[in-house]
Amino acid sequence: GESTRPGSQPISVEEEKRRIIPVVERLLEEVDLPISVDTYKSEVAKDCLRLGAHMINDISALRFDPEMKEVVAASKAAVVLMHIKGRPQDMQENPHYDDLIEEITGYFKEAIKTAKEEGIEKERIVIDPGIGFGKTVAHNLEIMKGLDKFKSLGYPILIGPSRKSVIGKVLDLSVDQRLEGTAACVATCILNGASLIRVHDVKEMVKVAKMCDAIKRGEDYCPS
């Protein structure tokens, strides 16, 4: 309901609910799949979970709204803890890290500790290193290349490289021309340990994911 692209401005809780609640209601009626709601506002999350949403994807890893962790804990829903440096309004203003992977890992450890202390079980937690959220092109490439380093934390990894600016800058392409670049990122991330992928071009990326799964599993994947 609220854009969190670089430079975006926040909207009110009421406006976000107006945008997202009807969509969640319709999806729950017509789609027999888990529904994830992307919000960092506890009031939005509470209403969506009450309707039957299955997961909350919080770009702030439960930090922007102090009541979010309580809402998620009480619901028994899954939660995505994403890494972000700063806020959407300022996150791309010269982001700097002394040790990118180590700093993101430390961030995850703190976020996971907070979630567990609130009563959110390990089985409900997913981590997302946040491609494009307070990172340069080099940072984003390093994350995708070294994604397997986050596996030591012991949680499923979600990654969202779809159509991101890192692809546009590497290939010098507009948003609507980034399909192949997205496919390359998705394949790299799956082969490096991603468990979930956020994409726009679902039909095409499902094929990429299935092929990557076949490569990873080898003979165990293929029928005799």
JSON list of C-alpha atoms in Angstrom, two decimals:
[
{"chain": "A", "resi": 1, "resn": "GLY", "atom": "CA", "xyz": [0.00, 0.00, 0.00]},
{"chain": "A", "resi": 2, "resn": "GLU", "atom": "CA", "xyz": [2.91, 2.37, 0.59]},
{"chain": "A", "resi": 3, "resn": "SER", "atom": "CA", "xyz": [5.83, 2.67, -1.79]},
{"chain": "A", "resi": 4, "resn": "THR", "atom": "CA", "xyz": [9.22, 2.30, -0.11]},
{"chain": "A", "resi": 5, "resn": "ARG", "atom": "CA", "xyz": [11.35, 3.03, -3.17]},
{"chain": "A", "resi": 6, "resn": "PRO", "atom": "CA", "xyz": [14.28, 5.43, -2.64]},
{"chain": "A", "resi": 7, "resn": "GLY", "atom": "CA", "xyz": [13.06, 8.94, -1.91]},
{"chain": "A", "resi": 8, "resn": "SER", "atom": "CA", "xyz": [9.45, 7.92, -1.33]},
{"chain": "A", "resi": 9, "resn": "GLN", "atom": "CA", "xyz": [7.39, 9.69, 1.30]},
{"chain": "A", "resi": 10, "resn": "PRO", "atom": "CA", "xyz": [5.27, 7.89, 3.96]},
{"chain": "A", "resi": 11, "resn": "ILE", "atom": "CA", "xyz": [1.48, 7.89, 3.83]},
{"chain": "A", "resi": 12, "resn": "SER", "atom": "CA", "xyz": [-1.03, 7.75, 6.67]},
{"chain": "A", "resi": 13, "resn": "VAL", "atom": "CA", "xyz": [-2.27, 4.54, 8.26]},
{"chain": "A", "resi": 14, "resn": "GLU", "atom": "CA", "xyz": [-5.77, 5.33, 7.00]},
{"chain": "A", "resi": 15, "resn": "GLU", "atom": "CA", "xyz": [-4.62, 5.79, 3.41]},
{"chain": "A", "resi": 16, "resn": "GLU", "atom": "CA", "xyz": [-2.56, 2.60, 3.48]},
{"chain": "A", "resi": 17, "resn": "LYS", "atom": "CA", "xyz": [-5.55, 0.66, 4.80]},
{"chain": "A", "resi": 18, "resn": "ARG", "atom": "CA", "xyz": [-7.77, 2.17, 2.11]},
{"chain": "A", "resi": 19, "resn": "ARG", "atom": "CA", "xyz": [-5.39, 0.96, -0.56]},
{"chain": "A", "resi": 20, "resn": "ILE", "atom": "CA", "xyz": [-4.56, -2.49, 0.76]},
{"chain": "A", "resi": 21, "resn": "ILE", "atom": "CA", "xyz": [-7.49, -3.94, 2.74]},
{"chain": "A", "resi": 22, "resn": "PRO", "atom": "CA", "xyz": [-9.77, -4.45, -0.29]},
{"chain": "A", "resi": 23, "resn": "VAL", "atom": "CA", "xyz": [-6.94, -6.20, -2.14]},
{"chain": "A", "resi": 24, "resn": "VAL", "atom": "CA", "xyz": [-6.23, -8.56, 0.75]},
{"chain": "A", "resi": 25, "resn": "GLU", "atom": "CA", "xyz": [-9.93, -9.34, 1.13]},
{"chain": "A", "resi": 26, "resn": "ARG", "atom": "CA", "xyz": [-10.28, -10.17, -2.56]},
{"chain": "A", "resi": 27, "resn": "LEU", "atom": "CA", "xyz": [-7.14, -12.29, -2.67]},
{"chain": "A", "resi": 28, "resn": "LEU", "atom": "CA", "xyz": [-8.16, -14.33, 0.35]},
{"chain": "A", "resi": 29, "resn": "GLU", "atom": "CA", "xyz": [-11.48, -15.06, -1.36]},
{"chain": "A", "resi": 30, "resn": "GLU", "atom": "CA", "xyz": [-10.03, -16.10, -4.70]},
{"chain": "A", "resi": 31, "resn": "VAL", "atom": "CA", "xyz": [-6.49, -17.40, -4.19]},
{"chain": "A", "resi": 32, "resn": "ASP", "atom": "CA", "xyz": [-5.61, -20.55, -2.30]},
{"chain": "A", "resi": 33, "resn": "LEU", "atom": "CA", "xyz": [-2.07, -19.42, -1.48]},
{"chain": "A", "resi": 34, "resn": "PRO", "atom": "CA", "xyz": [-0.37, -17.77, 1.50]},
{"chain": "A", "resi": 35, "resn": "ILE", "atom": "CA", "xyz": [-0.78, -13.98, 1.42]},
{"chain": "A", "resi": 36, "resn": "SER", "atom": "CA", "xyz": [2.09, -11.75, 2.49]},
{"chain": "A", "resi": 37, "resn": "VAL", "atom": "CA", "xyz": [1.44, -8.10, 3.38]},
{"chain": "A", "resi": 38, "resn": "ASP", "atom": "CA", "xyz": [4.25, -5.58, 2.99]},
{"chain": "A", "resi": 39, "resn": "THR", "atom": "CA", "xyz": [3.91, -2.98, 5.74]},
{"chain": "A", "resi": 40, "resn": "TYR", "atom": "CA", "xyz": [5.83, -1.56, 8.68]},
{"chain": "A", "resi": 41, "resn": "LYS", "atom": "CA", "xyz": [2.71, -0.14, 10.37]},
{"chain": "A", "resi": 42, "resn": "SER", "atom": "CA", "xyz": [1.23, -2.24, 13.17]},
{"chain": "A", "resi": 43, "resn": "GLU", "atom": "CA", "xyz": [-2.34, -1.05, 12.62]},
{"chain": "A", "resi": 44, "resn": "VAL", "atom": "CA", "xyz": [-2.24, -2.07, 8.97]},
{"chain": "A", "resi": 45, "resn": "ALA", "atom": "CA", "xyz": [-0.69, -5.40, 9.86]},
{"chain": "A", "resi": 46, "resn": "LYS", "atom": "CA", "xyz": [-3.27, -6.04, 12.57]},
{"chain": "A", "resi": 47, "resn": "ASP", "atom": "CA", "xyz": [-6.23, -5.53, 10.23]},
{"chain": "A", "resi": 48, "resn": "CYS", "atom": "CA", "xyz": [-4.68, -7.65, 7.48]},
{"chain": "A", "resi": 49, "resn": "LEU", "atom": "CA", "xyz": [-3.83, -10.47, 9.86]},
{"chain": "A", "resi": 50, "resn": "ARG", "atom": "CA", "xyz": [-7.33, -10.33, 11.31]},
{"chain": "A", "resi": 51, "resn": "LEU", "atom": "CA", "xyz": [-8.65, -10.88, 7.80]},
{"chain": "A", "resi": 52, "resn": "GLY", "atom": "CA", "xyz": [-6.43, -13.94, 7.38]},
{"chain": "A", "resi": 53, "resn": "ALA", "atom": "CA", "xyz": [-3.11, -12.81, 5.88]},
{"chain": "A", "resi": 54, "resn": "HIS", "atom": "CA", "xyz": [-0.33, -15.29, 6.54]},
{"chain": "A", "resi": 55, "resn": "MET", "atom": "CA", "xyz": [2.85, -13.19, 6.65]},
{"chain": "A", "resi": 56, "resn": "ILE", "atom": "CA", "xyz": [4.00, -9.64, 7.36]},
{"chain": "A", "resi": 57, "resn": "ASN", "atom": "CA", "xyz": [6.96, -8.33, 5.37]},
{"chain": "A", "resi": 58, "resn": "ASP", "atom": "CA", "xyz": [8.44, -5.49, 7.43]},
{"chain": "A", "resi": 59, "resn": "ILE", "atom": "CA", "xyz": [11.19, -3.46, 5.73]},
{"chain": "A", "resi": 60, "resn": "SER", "atom": "CA", "xyz": [12.32, -2.23, 9.15]},
{"chain": "A", "resi": 61, "resn": "ALA", "atom": "CA", "xyz": [12.61, -5.65, 10.83]},
{"chain": "A", "resi": 62, "resn": "LEU", "atom": "CA", "xyz": [10.08, -4.58, 13.50]},
{"chain": "A", "resi": 63, "resn": "ARG", "atom": "CA", "xyz": [11.93, -1.31, 14.29]},
{"chain": "A", "resi": 64, "resn": "PHE", "atom": "CA", "xyz": [9.88, 1.54, 12.78]},
{"chain": "A", "resi": 65, "resn": "ASP", "atom": "CA", "xyz": [6.69, 0.78, 14.74]},
{"chain": "A", "resi": 66, "resn": "PRO", "atom": "CA", "xyz": [7.30, -0.40, 18.32]},
{"chain": "A", "resi": 67, "resn": "GLU", "atom": "CA", "xyz": [3.95, -2.21, 18.41]},
{"chain": "A", "resi": 68, "resn": "MET", "atom": "CA", "xyz": [4.60, -4.30, 15.31]},
{"chain": "A", "resi": 69, "resn": "LYS", "atom": "CA", "xyz": [6.43, -7.09, 17.14]},
{"chain": "A", "resi": 70, "resn": "GLU", "atom": "CA", "xyz": [3.50, -7.54, 19.52]},
{"chain": "A", "resi": 71, "resn": "VAL", "atom": "CA", "xyz": [1.00, -7.68, 16.67]},
{"chain": "A", "resi": 72, "resn": "VAL", "atom": "CA", "xyz": [3.01, -10.30, 14.80]},
{"chain": "A", "resi": 73, "resn": "ALA", "atom": "CA", "xyz": [3.67, -12.34, 17.92]},
{"chain": "A", "resi": 74, "resn": "ALA", "atom": "CA", "xyz": [-0.01, -12.45, 18.86]},
{"chain": "A", "resi": 75, "resn": "SER", "atom": "CA", "xyz": [-1.09, -13.50, 15.37]},
{"chain": "A", "resi": 76, "resn": "LYS", "atom": "CA", "xyz": [1.16, -16.53, 14.93]},
{"chain": "A", "resi": 77, "resn": "ALA", "atom": "CA", "xyz": [1.87, -15.28, 11.40]},
{"chain": "A", "resi": 78, "resn": "ALA", "atom": "CA", "xyz": [5.24, -15.48, 9.71]},
{"chain": "A", "resi": 79, "resn": "VAL", "atom": "CA", "xyz": [7.41, -12.37, 9.47]},
{"chain": "A", "resi": 80, "resn": "VAL", "atom": "CA", "xyz": [10.13, -11.15, 7.11]},
{"chain": "A", "resi": 81, "resn": "LEU", "atom": "CA", "xyz": [12.87, -9.19, 8.86]},
{"chain": "A", "resi": 82, "resn": "MET", "atom": "CA", "xyz": [14.49, -7.01, 6.22]},
{"chain": "A", "resi": 83, "resn": "HIS", "atom": "CA", "xyz": [17.71, -5.04, 6.47]},
{"chain": "A", "resi": 84, "resn": "ILE", "atom": "CA", "xyz": [17.54, -1.34, 5.71]},
{"chain": "A", "resi": 85, "resn": "LYS", "atom": "CA", "xyz": [20.05, 1.42, 6.37]},
{"chain": "A", "resi": 86, "resn": "GLY", "atom": "CA", "xyz": [18.14, 4.60, 7.17]},
{"chain": "A", "resi": 87, "resn": "ARG", "atom": "CA", "xyz": [14.62, 5.12, 5.87]},
{"chain": "A", "resi": 88, "resn": "PRO", "atom": "CA", "xyz": [13.24, 5.17, 2.32]},
{"chain": "A", "resi": 89, "resn": "GLN", "atom": "CA", "xyz": [13.42, 8.98, 2.25]},
{"chain": "A", "resi": 90, "resn": "ASP", "atom": "CA", "xyz": [17.19, 9.04, 2.83]},
{"chain": "A", "resi": 91, "resn": "MET", "atom": "CA", "xyz": [18.51, 5.48, 2.53]},
{"chain": "A", "resi": 92, "resn": "GLN", "atom": "CA", "xyz": [20.29, 6.06, -0.80]},
{"chain": "A", "resi": 93, "resn": "GLU", "atom": "CA", "xyz": [22.19, 9.14, 0.34]},
{"chain": "A", "resi": 94, "resn": "ASN", "atom": "CA", "xyz": [25.75, 7.79, 0.18]},
{"chain": "A", "resi": 95, "resn": "PRO", "atom": "CA", "xyz": [25.25, 4.55, 2.15]},
{"chain": "A", "resi": 96, "resn": "HIS", "atom": "CA", "xyz": [28.51, 3.34, 3.70]},
{"chain": "A", "resi": 97, "resn": "TYR", "atom": "CA", "xyz": [29.61, 0.10, 5.38]},
{"chain": "A", "resi": 98, "resn": "ASP", "atom": "CA", "xyz": [32.96, -0.88, 6.84]},
{"chain": "A", "resi": 99, "resn": "ASP", "atom": "CA", "xyz": [32.07, -4.56, 6.36]},
{"chain": "A", "resi": 100, "resn": "LEU", "atom": "CA", "xyz": [28.83, -5.02, 4.44]},
{"chain": "A", "resi": 101, "resn": "ILE", "atom": "CA", "xyz": [28.10, -8.70, 5.12]},
{"chain": "A", "resi": 102, "resn": "GLU", "atom": "CA", "xyz": [29.22, -8.54, 8.74]},
{"chain": "A", "resi": 103, "resn": "GLU", "atom": "CA", "xyz": [27.12, -5.45, 9.49]},
{"chain": "A", "resi": 104, "resn": "ILE", "atom": "CA", "xyz": [23.99, -6.92, 7.90]},
{"chain": "A", "resi": 105, "resn": "THR", "atom": "CA", "xyz": [24.57, -10.17, 9.79]},
{"chain": "A", "resi": 106, "resn": "GLY", "atom": "CA", "xyz": [24.82, -8.25, 13.06]},
{"chain": "A", "resi": 107, "resn": "TYR", "atom": "CA", "xyz": [21.61, -6.39, 12.22]},
{"chain": "A", "resi": 108, "resn": "PHE", "atom": "CA", "xyz": [19.84, -9.71, 11.64]},
{"chain": "A", "resi": 109, "resn": "LYS", "atom": "CA", "xyz": [21.09, -11.13, 14.94]},
{"chain": "A", "resi": 110, "resn": "GLU", "atom": "CA", "xyz": [19.63, -8.18, 16.84]},
{"chain": "A", "resi": 111, "resn": "ALA", "atom": "CA", "xyz": [16.34, -8.30, 14.93]},
{"chain": "A", "resi": 112, "resn": "ILE", "atom": "CA", "xyz": [16.00, -12.04, 15.48]},
{"chain": "A", "resi": 113, "resn": "LYS", "atom": "CA", "xyz": [16.74, -11.64, 19.18]},
{"chain": "A", "resi": 114, "resn": "THR", "atom": "CA", "xyz": [14.04, -8.96, 19.47]},
{"chain": "A", "resi": 115, "resn": "ALA", "atom": "CA", "xyz": [11.52, -11.11, 17.63]},
{"chain": "A", "resi": 116, "resn": "LYS", "atom": "CA", "xyz": [12.21, -14.19, 19.76]},
{"chain": "A", "resi": 117, "resn": "GLU", "atom": "CA", "xyz": [12.03, -12.24, 23.01]},
{"chain": "A", "resi": 118, "resn": "GLU", "atom": "CA", "xyz": [8.57, -11.09, 21.97]},
{"chain": "A", "resi": 119, "resn": "GLY", "atom": "CA", "xyz": [7.49, -14.69, 21.42]},
{"chain": "A", "resi": 120, "resn": "ILE", "atom": "CA", "xyz": [7.93, -15.03, 17.66]},
{"chain": "A", "resi": 121, "resn": "GLU", "atom": "CA", "xyz": [9.21, -18.57, 17.14]},
{"chain": "A", "resi": 122, "resn": "LYS", "atom": "CA", "xyz": [12.18, -19.38, 14.90]},
{"chain": "A", "resi": 123, "resn": "GLU", "atom": "CA", "xyz": [9.93, -21.28, 12.50]},
{"chain": "A", "resi": 124, "resn": "ARG", "atom": "CA", "xyz": [8.05, -18.05, 11.72]},
{"chain": "A", "resi": 125, "resn": "ILE", "atom": "CA", "xyz": [11.08, -15.91, 10.85]},
{"chain": "A", "resi": 126, "resn": "VAL", "atom": "CA", "xyz": [12.49, -15.14, 7.39]},
{"chain": "A", "resi": 127, "resn": "ILE", "atom": "CA", "xyz": [15.41, -12.78, 6.72]},
{"chain": "A", "resi": 128, "resn": "ASP", "atom": "CA", "xyz": [15.90, -10.44, 3.74]},
{"chain": "A", "resi": 129, "resn": "PRO", "atom": "CA", "xyz": [19.17, -8.52, 3.16]},
{"chain": "A", "resi": 130, "resn": "GLY", "atom": "CA", "xyz": [17.24, -5.73, 1.43]},
{"chain": "A", "resi": 131, "resn": "ILE", "atom": "CA", "xyz": [18.54, -5.26, -2.11]},
{"chain": "A", "resi": 132, "resn": "GLY", "atom": "CA", "xyz": [18.35, -1.53, -2.88]},
{"chain": "A", "resi": 133, "resn": "PHE", "atom": "CA", "xyz": [17.54, -0.44, 0.66]},
{"chain": "A", "resi": 134, "resn": "GLY", "atom": "CA", "xyz": [20.51, 1.67, 1.68]},
{"chain": "A", "resi": 135, "resn": "LYS", "atom": "CA", "xyz": [23.00, 0.03, -0.70]},
{"chain": "A", "resi": 136, "resn": "THR", "atom": "CA", "xyz": [25.08, 1.08, -3.67]},
{"chain": "A", "resi": 137, "resn": "VAL", "atom": "CA", "xyz": [25.32, -0.98, -6.87]},
{"chain": "A", "resi": 138, "resn": "ALA", "atom": "CA", "xyz": [28.50, -2.58, -5.52]},
{"chain": "A", "resi": 139, "resn": "HIS", "atom": "CA", "xyz": [26.79, -3.43, -2.22]},
{"chain": "A", "resi": 140, "resn": "ASN", "atom": "CA", "xyz": [23.87, -5.09, -4.00]},
{"chain": "A", "resi": 141, "resn": "LEU", "atom": "CA", "xyz": [26.17, -7.16, -6.20]},
{"chain": "A", "resi": 142, "resn": "GLU", "atom": "CA", "xyz": [28.20, -8.21, -3.16]},
{"chain": "A", "resi": 143, "resn": "ILE", "atom": "CA", "xyz": [25.05, -9.33, -1.33]},
{"chain": "A", "resi": 144, "resn": "MET", "atom": "CA", "xyz": [23.86, -11.48, -4.22]},
{"chain": "A", "resi": 145, "resn": "LYS", "atom": "CA", "xyz": [27.31, -12.96, -4.77]},
{"chain": "A", "resi": 146, "resn": "GLY", "atom": "CA", "xyz": [27.77, -13.73, -1.08]},
{"chain": "A", "resi": 147, "resn": "LEU", "atom": "CA", "xyz": [24.18, -14.58, -0.16]},
{"chain": "A", "resi": 148, "resn": "ASP", "atom": "CA", "xyz": [25.21, -18.00, 1.15]},
{"chain": "A", "resi": 149, "resn": "LYS", "atom": "CA", "xyz": [27.08, -16.29, 4.00]},
{"chain": "A", "resi": 150, "resn": "PHE", "atom": "CA", "xyz": [23.73, -15.50, 5.64]},
{"chain": "A", "resi": 151, "resn": "LYS", "atom": "CA", "xyz": [22.78, -19.19, 5.72]},
{"chain": "A", "resi": 152, "resn": "SER", "atom": "CA", "xyz": [24.89, -19.58, 8.87]},
{"chain": "A", "resi": 153, "resn": "LEU", "atom": "CA", "xyz": [22.12, -17.74, 10.76]},
{"chain": "A", "resi": 154, "resn": "GLY", "atom": "CA", "xyz": [19.83, -20.71, 10.16]},
{"chain": "A", "resi": 155, "resn": "TYR", "atom": "CA", "xyz": [16.80, -18.90, 8.69]},
{"chain": "A", "resi": 156, "resn": "PRO", "atom": "CA", "xyz": [15.15, -18.94, 5.26]},
{"chain": "A", "resi": 157, "resn": "ILE", "atom": "CA", "xyz": [16.44, -16.12, 3.06]},
{"chain": "A", "resi": 158, "resn": "LEU", "atom": "CA", "xyz": [14.10, -13.97, 0.98]},
{"chain": "A", "resi": 159, "resn": "ILE", "atom": "CA", "xyz": [15.54, -11.76, -1.74]},
{"chain": "A", "resi": 160, "resn": "GLY", "atom": "CA", "xyz": [13.91, -9.13, -3.95]},
{"chain": "A", "resi": 161, "resn": "PRO", "atom": "CA", "xyz": [16.11, -8.20, -6.92]},
{"chain": "A", "resi": 162, "resn": "SER", "atom": "CA", "xyz": [13.28, -7.88, -9.44]},
{"chain": "A", "resi": 163, "resn": "ARG", "atom": "CA", "xyz": [13.67, -4.87, -11.77]},
{"chain": "A", "resi": 164, "resn": "LYS", "atom": "CA", "xyz": [15.85, -3.12, -9.17]},
{"chain": "A", "resi": 165, "resn": "SER", "atom": "CA", "xyz": [18.03, -0.13, -10.05]},
{"chain": "A", "resi": 166, "resn": "VAL", "atom": "CA", "xyz": [21.20, -2.23, -9.72]},
{"chain": "A", "resi": 167, "resn": "ILE", "atom": "CA", "xyz": [20.08, -4.05, -12.88]},
{"chain": "A", "resi": 168, "resn": "GLY", "atom": "CA", "xyz": [19.27, -0.80, -14.64]},
{"chain": "A", "resi": 169, "resn": "LYS", "atom": "CA", "xyz": [22.65, 0.70, -13.79]},
{"chain": "A", "resi": 170, "resn": "VAL", "atom": "CA", "xyz": [24.68, -2.38, -14.77]},
{"chain": "A", "resi": 171, "resn": "LEU", "atom": "CA", "xyz": [22.83, -2.88, -18.07]},
{"chain": "A", "resi": 172, "resn": "ASP", "atom": "CA", "xyz": [21.80, 0.75, -18.69]},
{"chain": "A", "resi": 173, "resn": "LEU", "atom": "CA", "xyz": [18.15, -0.24, -19.07]},
{"chain": "A", "resi": 174, "resn": "SER", "atom": "CA", "xyz": [14.81, 1.24, -18.02]},
{"chain": "A", "resi": 175, "resn": "VAL", "atom": "CA", "xyz": [12.53, -0.55, -15.57]},
{"chain": "A", "resi": 176, "resn": "ASP", "atom": "CA", "xyz": [10.43, -2.20, -18.29]},
{"chain": "A", "resi": 177, "resn": "GLN", "atom": "CA", "xyz": [13.52, -3.75, -19.93]},
{"chain": "A", "resi": 178, "resn": "ARG", "atom": "CA", "xyz": [15.04, -5.56, -16.95]},
{"chain": "A", "resi": 179, "resn": "LEU", "atom": "CA", "xyz": [13.57, -9.06, -17.39]},
{"chain": "A", "resi": 180, "resn": "GLU", "atom": "CA", "xyz": [16.82, -10.79, -18.38]},
{"chain": "A", "resi": 181, "resn": "GLY", "atom": "CA", "xyz": [18.80, -8.96, -15.72]},
{"chain": "A", "resi": 182, "resn": "THR", "atom": "CA", "xyz": [16.22, -9.97, -13.13]},
{"chain": "A", "resi": 183, "resn": "ALA", "atom": "CA", "xyz": [16.45, -13.59, -14.29]},
{"chain": "A", "resi": 184, "resn": "ALA", "atom": "CA", "xyz": [20.23, -13.54, -13.84]},
{"chain": "A", "resi": 185, "resn": "CYS", "atom": "CA", "xyz": [19.88, -12.14, -10.32]},
{"chain": "A", "resi": 186, "resn": "VAL", "atom": "CA", "xyz": [17.15, -14.61, -9.39]},
{"chain": "A", "resi": 187, "resn": "ALA", "atom": "CA", "xyz": [19.21, -17.57, -10.64]},
{"chain": "A", "resi": 188, "resn": "THR", "atom": "CA", "xyz": [22.31, -16.36, -8.79]},
{"chain": "A", "resi": 189, "resn": "CYS", "atom": "CA", "xyz": [20.40, -15.88, -5.55]},
{"chain": "A", "resi": 190, "resn": "ILE", "atom": "CA", "xyz": [18.67, -19.26, -5.69]},
{"chain": "A", "resi": 191, "resn": "LEU", "atom": "CA", "xyz": [21.94, -21.05, -6.40]},
{"chain": "A", "resi": 192, "resn": "ASN", "atom": "CA", "xyz": [23.51, -19.13, -3.50]},
{"chain": "A", "resi": 193, "resn": "GLY", "atom": "CA", "xyz": [20.86, -20.16, -0.99]},
{"chain": "A", "resi": 194, "resn": "ALA", "atom": "CA", "xyz": [17.72, -18.03, -1.34]},
{"chain": "A", "resi": 195, "resn": "SER", "atom": "CA", "xyz": [14.53, -19.79, -0.24]},
{"chain": "A", "resi": 196, "resn": "LEU", "atom": "CA", "xyz": [12.00, -17.18, -1.42]},
{"chain": "A", "resi": 197, "resn": "ILE", "atom": "CA", "xyz": [12.12, -14.72, -4.31]},
{"chain": "A", "resi": 198, "resn": "ARG", "atom": "CA", "xyz": [10.04, -11.53, -4.70]},
{"chain": "A", "resi": 199, "resn": "VAL", "atom": "CA", "xyz": [9.34, -10.90, -8.38]},
{"chain": "A", "resi": 200, "resn": "HIS", "atom": "CA", "xyz": [7.10, -8.97, -10.75]},
{"chain": "A", "resi": 201, "resn": "ASP", "atom": "CA", "xyz": [7.33, -11.32, -13.74]},
{"chain": "A", "resi": 202, "resn": "VAL", "atom": "CA", "xyz": [5.99, -14.40, -12.01]},
{"chain": "A", "resi": 203, "resn": "LYS", "atom": "CA", "xyz": [5.47, -16.68, -15.02]},
{"chain": "A", "resi": 204, "resn": "GLU", "atom": "CA", "xyz": [9.00, -16.20, -16.31]},
{"chain": "A", "resi": 205, "resn": "MET", "atom": "CA", "xyz": [10.72, -16.35, -12.92]},
{"chain": "A", "resi": 206, "resn": "VAL", "atom": "CA", "xyz": [8.92, -19.55, -11.93]},
{"chain": "A", "resi": 207, "resn": "LYS", "atom": "CA", "xyz": [10.68, -21.20, -14.87]},
{"chain": "A", "resi": 208, "resn": "VAL", "atom": "CA", "xyz": [14.01, -19.76, -13.76]},
{"chain": "A", "resi": 209, "resn": "ALA", "atom": "CA", "xyz": [13.41, -21.01, -10.21]},
{"chain": "A", "resi": 210, "resn": "LYS", "atom": "CA", "xyz": [12.45, -24.51, -11.36]},
{"chain": "A", "resi": 211, "resn": "MET", "atom": "CA", "xyz": [15.55, -24.78, -13.50]},
{"chain": "A", "resi": 212, "resn": "CYS", "atom": "CA", "xyz": [17.77, -23.59, -10.65]},
{"chain": "A", "resi": 213, "resn": "ASP", "atom": "CA", "xyz": [16.14, -26.12, -8.32]},
{"chain": "A", "resi": 214, "resn": "ALA", "atom": "CA", "xyz": [16.85, -28.87, -10.85]},
{"chain": "A", "resi": 215, "resn": "ILE", "atom": "CA", "xyz": [20.50, -27.82, -11.08]},
{"chain": "A", "resi": 216, "resn": "LYS", "atom": "CA", "xyz": [20.86, -27.70, -7.29]},
{"chain": "A", "resi": 217, "resn": "ARG", "atom": "CA", "xyz": [19.22, -31.09, -6.74]},
{"chain": "A", "resi": 218, "resn": "GLY", "atom": "CA", "xyz": [20.75, -32.83, -9.72]},
{"chain": "A", "resi": 219, "resn": "GLU", "atom": "CA", "xyz": [19.75, -36.48, -10.13]},
{"chain": "A", "resi": 220, "resn": "ASP", "atom": "CA", "xyz": [17.39, -36.27, -7.15]},
{"chain": "A", "resi": 221, "resn": "TYR", "atom": "CA", "xyz": [15.27, -33.75, -9.03]},
{"chain": "A", "resi": 222, "resn": "CYS", "atom": "CA", "xyz": [14.92, -35.49, -12.37]},
{"chain": "A", "resi": 223, "resn": "PRO", "atom": "CA", "xyz": [12.46, -38.32, -13.03]},
{"chain": "A", "resi": 224, "resn": "SER", "atom": "CA", "xyz": [14.00, -41.65, -14.04]}
]
